């Protein structure tokens, strides 16, 4: 059923390959200039009226961000994840707050946490969770949380930290 | 208070759509409600601009409890993520455990045993009862009915006792792990649960008398915080907030998971979409959860494994993939988006908490033109838990 929808939609939009994760969940890719019109089509013509979430995945090794817009058609109990790939450098994406006002919150967080800009999105430049942050956006893969913590905090004396895999390997090699 | 949709012209809007609020004029005042304030839920705050005692603009501020769970999980093995996910939502942590476990199982190709699905459903309904009991206390307290919180906290404590004997923990249970659940029901659990459920039912009867039949509570809440059902999809409204407006959104019925398709129930809906209707839907949903727990304990397979075989968790790698798992928590749709890249660590975990949409865009809209004294009652009625906004 979702495959039929995919075939029908592919005649209108340059969709990438279909990934069928479950009978009720698929993922498709689309070049970013077509995203807004695809989402509008899915919302208005195909019943995907609920924006479940909008988030990003950082593919640092490929130099890309993946944005995932997850939509739900409640009457058919279908979910469709629409993936968009952006270059990491100067990542900018069209805002969809005119389609779903609540998207402004997601976009504000993505600007703060990943540095992906959504020009025109209400309050997109306002601090959301972080205040006075002067480092690189912290949810990027190249932001090292351990290094950040070690630079700012000190361990309580006498506290030992073990890597579970190394600890168990040592445990077995000792024969204890 | 009667809902008046035509009052949006005050104050005047500028050409760019922003409000023409001149703080120097002395007509307006900035007022912070929170983060330390009896009329705020959890660790968040509202920046209110008031004119007299009427709110003309509001901004939600979060970040007081940000611990960066989504980022932390990228540095942890799949099993190391399991004990931290529950901390994303304090009053109802079990949905994090279930959604995370189910997402890992799906991408790793693990089928948990049937009996564990029943126990998971039991745990989720027990957590829902706890969450609703906290809500009832908070909703009544926000409007001056302090005694309800004392009663609901007492019976919630009884349910915490059941959690303790089942999982060993009262708040963070860490019981639903990838592959199944950590243990079986203890001896005599069903009988003790029945006693607890009866006590909760008795207390709910009292709460109905003093809260829902209370003239002051009705006067303050009927008509307050009306959400037009037309806003449900644009603002991502789910769960009881949507059901109180007559839209029967309930993941348990719409996309049944675990063993909900084997249970007899219909989503609880209301009509008026105001604070009173939302509280009443939650009270009735609580009674539904009591009924579901009885159905689960009566219909559960008496024997069987509760844990599937899983790989060595220290060297567990999951093939590349992505999925989304959702469940119906006490506040609406809760979900986990998990991306794996073939390594021993999640590539990305994104938590979709219902408060994310309810407490920011929706609340900021609803709160305009509300009297300051009603802000707390309105905010609590959306049943928001800030930790799931700032994961």
Coordinates of C-alpha atoms in Angstrom, one line a residue:
Chain A
X1 CA 0.0 0.0 0.0
X2 CA 2.7 2.4 0.9
X3 CA 4.6 1.3 -2.2
X4 CA 1.6 2.4 -4.3
X5 CA 1.7 5.8 -2.7
X6 CA 5.4 6.0 -3.3
X7 CA 5.0 5.2 -7.0
X8 CA 2.2 7.7 -7.4
X9 CA 4.2 10.4 -5.6
X10 CA 7.4 9.6 -7.6
X11 CA 5.6 10.7 -10.7
X12 CA 5.3 14.2 -9.3
X13 CA 8.5 14.5 -7.3
X14 CA 12.1 13.3 -7.8
X15 CA 12.0 10.9 -4.9
X16 CA 15.0 8.7 -4.2
X17 CA 14.8 5.0 -3.3
X18 CA 12.1 3.7 -1.0
X19 CA 13.2 2.1 2.3
X20 CA 10.5 0.0 3.8
X21 CA 11.3 -0.3 7.4
X22 CA 7.9 -1.8 8.5
X23 CA 4.5 -2.2 6.8
X24 CA 3.5 1.1 8.3
X25 CA 6.9 3.0 8.2
X26 CA 8.9 4.0 5.1
X27 CA 11.6 6.4 4.4
X28 CA 12.2 8.3 1.2
X29 CA 14.8 10.9 0.1
X30 CA 14.3 14.0 -1.9
X31 CA 16.6 16.8 -3.1
X32 CA 16.2 19.8 -0.7
X33 CA 14.7 22.3 -3.2
X34 CA 11.6 20.0 -3.5
X35 CA 11.1 19.3 0.1
X36 CA 8.5 22.0 1.0
X37 CA 6.3 21.2 -2.0
X38 CA 6.5 17.5 -1.3
X39 CA 5.5 18.0 2.4
X40 CA 2.6 20.3 1.3
X41 CA 1.4 17.7 -1.1
X42 CA 1.6 14.9 1.4
X43 CA -0.2 17.0 4.0
X44 CA -3.0 18.3 1.8
X45 CA -3.5 15.5 -0.7
X46 CA -2.4 12.3 1.0
X47 CA -3.5 12.9 4.6
X48 CA -0.1 13.1 6.3
X49 CA -1.3 15.9 8.5
X50 CA 0.7 15.3 11.6
X51 CA 4.4 16.3 11.8
X52 CA 5.7 13.8 14.2
X53 CA 9.2 15.1 14.5
X54 CA 12.0 17.0 12.6
X55 CA 15.5 16.1 13.5
X56 CA 19.0 15.9 12.0
X57 CA 21.7 13.2 11.7
X58 CA 25.3 14.3 11.3
X59 CA 27.2 12.2 8.8
X60 CA 30.6 13.8 9.5
X61 CA 32.6 11.4 7.4
X62 CA 30.5 12.2 4.4
X63 CA 30.4 16.0 5.1
X64 CA 26.6 15.9 5.2
X65 CA 23.7 16.5 7.5
X66 CA 20.6 14.5 7.0
X67 CA 17.3 16.1 8.0
X68 CA 14.4 13.7 8.7
X69 CA 10.9 15.0 8.6
X70 CA 8.6 12.3 10.0
X71 CA 4.9 12.6 8.9
X72 CA 2.0 10.5 10.0
X73 CA -1.3 9.7 8.3
X74 CA -3.5 8.8 11.3
X75 CA -6.5 7.5 9.4
X76 CA -4.3 4.9 7.6
X77 CA -1.8 4.5 10.4
X78 CA 1.1 5.2 8.1
X79 CA 4.3 7.0 8.8
X80 CA 6.7 8.4 6.2
X81 CA 10.1 9.7 7.0
X82 CA 11.3 12.2 4.4
X83 CA 15.1 12.6 4.3
X84 CA 16.9 15.6 2.9
X85 CA 20.7 15.8 2.6
X86 CA 22.5 19.1 3.1
X87 CA 26.2 19.9 2.9
X88 CA 27.6 20.4 6.4
X89 CA 29.4 23.6 5.5
X90 CA 26.9 26.5 5.7
X91 CA 23.9 24.2 6.0
X92 CA 20.7 26.1 5.3
X93 CA 17.2 24.8 4.8
X94 CA 13.9 26.2 3.9
X95 CA 11.6 26.7 6.9
X96 CA 8.3 24.8 7.0
X97 CA 6.7 26.8 9.9
X98 CA 4.1 28.0 7.4
X99 CA 3.0 24.3 7.0
X100 CA 3.2 23.4 10.7
X101 CA 3.7 26.3 13.1
X102 CA 5.2 23.9 15.7
X103 CA 8.1 23.2 13.3
X104 CA 9.5 26.6 14.4
X105 CA 10.5 25.0 17.7
X106 CA 12.3 22.1 16.0
X107 CA 14.1 24.5 13.7
X108 CA 15.2 26.7 16.5
X109 CA 16.7 23.7 18.3
X110 CA 18.4 22.5 15.1
X111 CA 20.0 25.9 14.6
X112 CA 21.3 25.9 18.1
X113 CA 22.4 22.2 18.4
X114 CA 23.6 21.5 14.8
X115 CA 24.1 25.0 13.3
X116 CA 21.6 24.4 10.5
X117 CA 19.9 27.6 9.6
X118 CA 16.3 28.0 8.7
X119 CA 15.9 31.6 7.5
X120 CA 12.6 33.2 8.3
X121 CA 11.6 30.7 11.0
X122 CA 10.2 32.6 14.0
X123 CA 12.7 33.0 16.8
X124 CA 15.3 30.8 15.0
X125 CA 18.2 32.8 16.3
X126 CA 17.0 33.0 19.9
X127 CA 18.6 30.8 22.5
X128 CA 16.5 27.7 23.1
X129 CA 18.2 25.4 25.6
X130 CA 21.7 26.8 25.7
X131 CA 22.4 30.3 26.9
X132 CA 25.7 32.0 26.3
X133 CA 27.1 29.1 24.3
X134 CA 30.3 30.1 22.5
X135 CA 31.6 26.7 21.3
X136 CA 30.6 24.8 18.0
X137 CA 27.0 23.6 18.0
X138 CA 27.2 20.7 20.6
X139 CA 25.2 18.0 18.8
X140 CA 27.6 18.0 15.8
X141 CA 29.7 14.9 15.7
X142 CA 33.0 16.8 15.9
X143 CA 32.0 18.3 19.3
X144 CA 33.8 16.1 21.8
X145 CA 31.7 15.9 25.0
X146 CA 34.5 14.2 26.9
X147 CA 37.0 16.8 26.0
X148 CA 34.5 19.5 26.9
X149 CA 33.8 18.0 30.3
X150 CA 37.5 17.4 31.1
X151 CA 38.3 21.0 30.3
X152 CA 35.6 22.4 32.5
X153 CA 35.1 20.0 35.4
X154 CA 37.4 18.1 37.7
X155 CA 37.0 14.5 38.8
X156 CA 36.3 13.9 42.5
X157 CA 39.6 12.4 43.9
X158 CA 39.5 8.6 44.3
X159 CA 37.0 8.0 41.6
X160 CA 37.8 5.3 39.1
X161 CA 36.3 5.0 35.6
X162 CA 36.5 1.7 33.7
X163 CA 35.7 0.8 30.1
X164 CA 33.4 -2.2 30.5
X165 CA 34.9 -4.2 27.5
X166 CA 38.5 -3.7 28.7
X167 CA 37.6 -4.4 32.3
X168 CA 35.9 -7.7 31.3
X169 CA 38.8 -8.7 29.0
X170 CA 41.2 -8.1 31.9
X171 CA 38.9 -10.0 34.2
X172 CA 38.9 -13.1 32.0
X173 CA 42.7 -13.0 31.2
X174 CA 43.4 -12.9 35.0
X175 CA 41.3 -16.1 35.3
X176 CA 39.5 -14.6 38.2
Chain B
X1 CA -13.7 33.0 31.9
X2 CA -15.4 33.0 28.5
X3 CA -13.2 32.3 25.5
X4 CA -13.2 35.4 23.3
X5 CA -11.4 34.7 20.0
X6 CA -11.6 38.3 18.7
X7 CA -9.3 40.0 21.3
X8 CA -6.1 39.4 19.3
X9 CA -5.9 43.1 18.2
X10 CA -4.6 44.1 21.6
X11 CA -1.8 45.2 21.7
X12 CA -1.4 46.4 18.2
X13 CA 0.7 44.4 15.8
X14 CA 3.5 46.0 13.8
X15 CA 3.8 45.5 10.1
X16 CA 6.2 42.5 10.6
X17 CA 3.6 40.8 12.8
X18 CA 5.4 41.4 16.1
X19 CA 3.5 43.0 18.9
X20 CA 3.9 46.7 19.6
X21 CA 4.9 46.4 23.2
X22 CA 6.6 49.5 24.6
X23 CA 7.9 48.6 28.1
X24 CA 9.0 52.2 28.7
X25 CA 5.3 53.3 28.4
X26 CA 4.6 51.9 31.9
X27 CA 1.6 50.1 30.4
X28 CA 3.3 46.7 30.3
X29 CA 5.4 44.7 32.7
X30 CA 7.7 41.7 32.3
X31 CA 7.0 39.0 34.8
X32 CA 8.9 35.7 35.2
X33 CA 6.9 32.7 36.2
X34 CA 9.6 30.2 37.1
X35 CA 11.9 28.4 37.2
X36 CA 11.4 28.5 40.9
X37 CA 7.7 29.1 41.3
X38 CA 4.8 27.1 42.8
X39 CA 2.8 27.6 39.6
X40 CA 5.2 26.0 37.2
X41 CA 5.6 22.4 36.2
X42 CA 9.1 21.2 36.6
X43 CA 12.2 23.1 35.5
X44 CA 11.0 25.6 33.1
X45 CA 9.9 29.2 33.1
X46 CA 7.5 31.5 31.4
X47 CA 8.5 35.0 30.4
X48 CA 5.2 36.8 30.6
X49 CA 4.4 40.3 29.3
X50 CA 1.4 41.6 31.2
X51 CA -0.9 44.5 30.9
X52 CA -2.7 44.9 34.2
X53 CA -3.3 41.3 35.1
X54 CA -3.8 40.1 31.6
X55 CA -1.0 38.3 29.7
X56 CA -0.3 39.8 26.2
X57 CA 2.7 37.8 25.3
X58 CA 4.5 34.7 26.6
X59 CA 7.7 32.9 25.9
X60 CA 8.6 29.5 27.2
X61 CA 12.2 29.1 28.5
X62 CA 13.7 25.7 28.9
X63 CA 17.2 24.4 29.5
X64 CA 17.4 24.3 33.3
X65 CA 17.6 20.5 33.2
X66 CA 19.4 19.9 30.0
X67 CA 21.7 16.9 30.3
X68 CA 22.3 16.2 26.6
X69 CA 21.1 12.6 26.7
X70 CA 20.8 12.3 22.9
X71 CA 24.5 13.3 22.6
X72 CA 25.6 11.1 25.5
X73 CA 24.0 8.1 23.9
X74 CA 26.2 8.5 20.8
X75 CA 29.2 7.7 23.0
X76 CA 27.7 4.7 24.8
X77 CA 27.1 1.1 23.7
X78 CA 23.5 0.0 23.2
X79 CA 23.3 -1.6 26.6
X80 CA 24.9 1.4 28.3
X81 CA 22.2 3.6 26.9
X82 CA 19.5 1.5 28.5
X83 CA 20.0 2.7 32.1
X84 CA 20.1 6.4 31.1
X85 CA 17.0 6.7 28.9
X86 CA 14.6 6.4 31.7
X87 CA 16.0 9.7 33.1
X88 CA 14.6 11.7 30.2
X89 CA 11.1 11.7 31.8
X90 CA 11.1 11.6 35.6
X91 CA 7.4 11.0 36.5
X92 CA 6.8 8.4 33.7
X93 CA 10.1 6.9 32.7
X94 CA 9.0 3.6 31.4
X95 CA 8.1 4.9 27.9
X96 CA 11.7 5.7 27.3
X97 CA 12.7 2.2 28.2
X98 CA 10.0 0.7 26.0
X99 CA 10.6 2.9 22.9
X100 CA 14.4 2.5 23.1
X101 CA 14.2 -1.2 23.6
X102 CA 11.7 -1.7 20.8
X103 CA 13.8 0.4 18.4
X104 CA 16.9 -1.6 19.2
X105 CA 15.1 -4.9 18.9
X106 CA 13.7 -3.9 15.5
X107 CA 17.0 -2.9 14.1
X108 CA 18.8 -5.8 15.6
X109 CA 16.2 -8.3 14.5
X110 CA 15.3 -9.5 18.0
X111 CA 11.8 -10.8 18.9
X112 CA 11.0 -10.5 22.6
X113 CA 9.0 -13.3 24.1
X114 CA 5.2 -12.9 24.4
X115 CA 5.1 -12.9 28.2
X116 CA 7.5 -10.0 28.2
X117 CA 5.1 -8.0 26.0
X118 CA 2.4 -8.5 28.6
X119 CA 4.7 -7.4 31.4
X120 CA 5.8 -4.4 29.4
X121 CA 2.2 -3.3 28.9
X122 CA 1.5 -3.8 32.6
X123 CA 4.5 -1.6 33.5
X124 CA 3.4 1.1 31.0
X125 CA -0.1 1.2 32.4
X126 CA 1.2 1.4 36.0
X127 CA 3.4 4.3 35.0
X128 CA 0.4 6.0 33.3
X129 CA -1.6 5.8 36.6
X130 CA 1.3 7.3 38.5
X131 CA 1.6 10.1 36.0
X132 CA -2.1 10.9 36.1
X133 CA -2.1 10.9 39.8
X134 CA 0.7 13.4 39.9
X135 CA -1.3 15.4 37.3
X136 CA -4.5 15.5 39.3
X137 CA -2.6 16.8 42.4
X138 CA -0.8 19.4 40.3
X139 CA -4.0 20.5 38.5
X140 CA -5.9 20.9 41.7
X141 CA -3.0 22.5 43.5
X142 CA -2.5 25.1 40.7
X143 CA -6.0 26.4 41.5
X144 CA -5.7 26.2 45.3
X145 CA -7.0 22.7 46.1
X146 CA -4.0 21.5 48.0
X147 CA -5.7 18.5 49.6
X148 CA -6.1 16.6 46.3
X149 CA -2.3 16.4 45.9
X150 CA -2.0 14.9 49.3
X151 CA -4.5 12.2 48.5
X152 CA -3.2 11.4 45.1
X153 CA 0.4 11.3 46.4
X154 CA -0.7 8.7 49.0
X155 CA -2.2 6.3 46.4
X156 CA 0.7 7.0 44.0
X157 CA 3.0 5.8 46.8
X158 CA 1.1 2.5 46.9
X159 CA 1.7 2.1 43.2
X160 CA 5.3 2.9 43.8
X161 CA 5.3 0.0 46.3
X162 CA 4.1 -2.3 43.5
X163 CA 6.8 -1.0 41.2
X164 CA 9.4 -1.6 43.9
X165 CA 8.4 -5.2 44.4
X166 CA 8.3 -5.8 40.6
X167 CA 11.4 -4.0 39.5
X168 CA 13.3 -3.2 42.7
X169 CA 13.1 0.5 42.1
X170 CA 10.4 3.2 42.8
X171 CA 11.1 5.9 40.2
X172 CA 13.7 4.8 37.6
X173 CA 12.8 1.2 37.1
X174 CA 15.3 0.2 34.4
X175 CA 13.2 -2.9 33.8
X176 CA 12.4 -3.0 30.1
X177 CA 15.6 -3.7 28.4
X178 CA 16.3 -4.7 24.8
X179 CA 15.2 -8.4 24.5
X180 CA 12.5 -8.4 27.1
X181 CA 12.1 -7.5 30.7
X182 CA 14.5 -8.1 33.7
X183 CA 12.2 -10.4 35.7
X184 CA 8.9 -12.1 36.3
X185 CA 6.1 -11.0 38.6
X186 CA 6.7 -11.8 42.2
X187 CA 4.5 -14.3 44.1
X188 CA 1.1 -12.8 45.1
X189 CA 1.6 -9.7 43.0
X190 CA -1.9 -9.9 41.4
X191 CA -3.6 -9.8 44.7
X192 CA -1.6 -6.9 46.1
X193 CA -2.1 -5.0 42.8
X194 CA -5.9 -5.5 43.1
X195 CA -5.8 -4.0 46.6
X196 CA -3.8 -1.0 45.3
X197 CA -6.2 -0.5 42.4
X198 CA -9.2 -0.6 44.8
X199 CA -7.6 2.0 47.0
X200 CA -6.9 4.2 44.0
X201 CA -10.5 3.8 42.8
X202 CA -11.8 4.8 46.3
X203 CA -9.5 7.9 46.3
X204 CA -10.6 8.8 42.8
X205 CA -14.2 8.9 44.0
X206 CA -13.2 11.4 46.7
X207 CA -11.2 13.4 44.2
X208 CA -14.2 13.5 41.9
X209 CA -16.3 14.9 44.8
X210 CA -13.9 17.6 46.0
X211 CA -12.3 18.6 42.6
X212 CA -14.7 17.9 39.7
X213 CA -17.9 18.7 41.6
X214 CA -16.3 21.7 43.2
X215 CA -18.0 25.0 42.1
X216 CA -14.8 27.0 42.4
X217 CA -12.8 24.5 40.3
X218 CA -15.5 24.5 37.7
X219 CA -15.8 28.3 37.6
X220 CA -12.0 28.6 37.1
X221 CA -11.5 25.9 34.5
X222 CA -14.6 25.7 32.3
X223 CA -13.8 27.7 29.2
X224 CA -10.2 28.3 30.2
X225 CA -7.4 27.3 27.8
X226 CA -9.7 26.3 24.9
X227 CA -7.8 24.6 22.1
X228 CA -9.6 24.7 18.8
X229 CA -9.5 21.2 17.3
X230 CA -8.4 22.8 14.0
X231 CA -5.1 23.6 15.8
X232 CA -4.4 19.9 16.7
X233 CA -2.4 19.0 13.6
X234 CA -0.7 22.3 13.0
X235 CA 0.6 22.3 16.6
X236 CA 1.2 18.6 17.0
X237 CA -1.3 18.2 19.7
X238 CA -1.7 14.5 20.8
X239 CA -3.0 12.4 23.7
X240 CA -5.5 13.7 26.3
X241 CA -5.1 17.3 25.1
X242 CA -6.5 16.2 21.7
X243 CA -9.0 13.7 23.1
X244 CA -10.5 16.4 25.3
X245 CA -11.4 18.2 22.1
X246 CA -13.3 15.2 20.7
X247 CA -10.4 13.8 18.5
X248 CA -9.8 10.2 19.6
X249 CA -6.1 10.2 19.0
X250 CA -4.7 7.3 21.0
X251 CA -1.7 5.3 19.7
X252 CA -2.9 2.3 21.7
X253 CA -5.9 2.2 19.4
X254 CA -4.6 3.8 16.2
X255 CA -1.4 1.8 15.9
X256 CA -1.6 -0.9 18.5
X257 CA 1.7 -2.0 20.0
X258 CA 2.7 -4.7 22.6
X259 CA -0.6 -6.5 23.4
X260 CA -3.1 -3.6 23.2
X261 CA -4.8 -5.2 20.2
X262 CA -5.8 -8.0 22.6
X263 CA -7.4 -5.7 25.2
X264 CA -10.9 -4.4 25.2
X265 CA -11.1 -0.6 25.4
X266 CA -12.1 2.5 23.6
X267 CA -10.2 5.8 23.8
X268 CA -11.5 8.2 26.3
X269 CA -12.7 11.4 24.7
X270 CA -14.2 14.7 25.9
X271 CA -15.8 17.6 24.0
X272 CA -15.1 21.0 25.4
X273 CA -11.3 21.1 24.9
X274 CA -10.8 23.3 27.9
X275 CA -8.9 22.9 31.2
X276 CA -11.8 21.1 32.9
X277 CA -12.4 18.7 29.9
X278 CA -8.7 17.8 29.8
X279 CA -8.6 17.1 33.6
X280 CA -11.8 15.0 33.3
X281 CA -10.4 13.0 30.3
X282 CA -7.3 12.2 32.4
X283 CA -9.4 11.1 35.4
X284 CA -11.4 8.8 33.2
X285 CA -8.3 7.6 31.4
X286 CA -6.9 6.7 34.8
X287 CA -9.9 4.5 35.4
X288 CA -9.4 2.9 32.0
X289 CA -5.8 2.1 33.0
X290 CA -7.1 0.4 36.1
X291 CA -9.4 -1.7 34.0
X292 CA -6.5 -2.5 31.5
X293 CA -4.3 -3.6 34.4
X294 CA -7.0 -6.0 35.5
X295 CA -7.4 -7.3 32.0
X296 CA -3.6 -7.8 31.6
X297 CA -3.2 -9.7 34.9
X298 CA -6.2 -11.9 34.1
X299 CA -5.1 -12.6 30.5
X300 CA -1.4 -12.9 30.8
X301 CA 0.2 -16.3 30.0
X302 CA 0.9 -17.9 33.3
X303 CA 4.4 -19.2 32.2
X304 CA 7.0 -18.6 29.7
X305 CA 10.3 -16.8 29.2
X306 CA 10.5 -13.0 29.7
X307 CA 13.8 -12.4 28.0
X308 CA 15.0 -13.3 24.5
X309 CA 18.6 -14.3 23.8
X310 CA 20.6 -11.2 22.9
X311 CA 24.2 -10.9 21.8
X312 CA 27.1 -10.2 24.1
X313 CA 26.3 -6.7 25.0
X314 CA 29.9 -5.6 25.3
X315 CA 30.5 -6.3 21.6
X316 CA 27.0 -5.7 20.3
X317 CA 27.0 -4.1 16.8
X318 CA 23.7 -3.3 15.0
X319 CA 23.4 -3.2 11.2
X320 CA 22.8 0.2 9.6
X321 CA 19.2 1.3 9.7
X322 CA 16.7 3.8 11.0
X323 CA 13.4 3.4 12.7
X324 CA 10.8 5.2 14.7
X325 CA 8.9 3.6 17.6
X326 CA 5.9 5.3 19.3
X327 CA 3.7 4.7 22.2
X328 CA 0.8 6.5 24.0
X329 CA 2.1 7.9 27.2
X330 CA 0.0 9.9 29.7
X331 CA 0.7 13.1 27.8
X332 CA 0.4 12.0 24.2
X333 CA 2.6 10.5 21.6
X334 CA 6.0 9.5 22.9
X335 CA 8.6 8.2 20.3
X336 CA 12.1 7.3 19.6
X337 CA 13.9 7.8 16.3
X338 CA 17.0 5.6 16.2
X339 CA 19.6 5.6 13.5
X340 CA 22.4 3.0 13.5
X341 CA 25.5 2.8 11.3
X342 CA 26.8 -0.7 11.9
X343 CA 29.0 0.3 14.8
X344 CA 28.6 -0.6 18.5
X345 CA 27.0 2.8 19.3
X346 CA 23.8 4.6 18.2
X347 CA 24.5 7.0 15.4
X348 CA 21.6 9.2 16.5
X349 CA 18.8 9.0 19.0
X350 CA 16.0 11.5 18.9
X351 CA 13.3 11.6 21.5
X352 CA 9.9 12.9 20.6
X353 CA 8.2 13.9 23.8
X354 CA 4.7 15.3 23.7
X355 CA 5.7 18.3 25.9
X356 CA 8.0 19.5 23.1
X357 CA 5.0 20.7 21.1
X358 CA 2.6 21.3 23.9
X359 CA 4.8 23.4 26.2
X360 CA 6.3 25.7 23.6
X361 CA 4.4 26.7 20.5
X362 CA 1.0 25.7 21.8
X363 CA 1.3 27.1 25.3
X364 CA 2.7 30.4 24.0
X365 CA -0.3 30.8 21.8
X366 CA -2.9 29.7 24.4
X367 CA -1.6 31.9 27.2
X368 CA -2.3 35.2 25.4
X369 CA -5.2 37.1 27.0
X370 CA -5.3 34.8 30.0
X371 CA -5.4 36.3 33.5
X372 CA -2.1 35.9 35.4
X373 CA -3.9 33.9 38.1
X374 CA -5.0 31.4 35.5
X375 CA -1.6 30.8 33.9
X376 CA -0.6 28.1 36.3
X377 CA -3.9 26.2 35.8
X378 CA -3.6 26.5 32.1
X379 CA -0.1 25.4 31.9
X380 CA -0.6 22.3 34.2
X381 CA -3.6 21.4 32.1
X382 CA -1.3 20.7 29.1
X383 CA 0.5 18.2 31.3
X384 CA 4.0 19.1 30.3
X385 CA 7.2 17.6 31.6
X386 CA 10.2 19.8 30.7
X387 CA 12.9 17.1 30.7
X388 CA 11.5 15.6 27.6
X389 CA 11.7 19.0 25.8
X390 CA 15.4 19.4 26.5
X391 CA 16.5 15.8 26.5

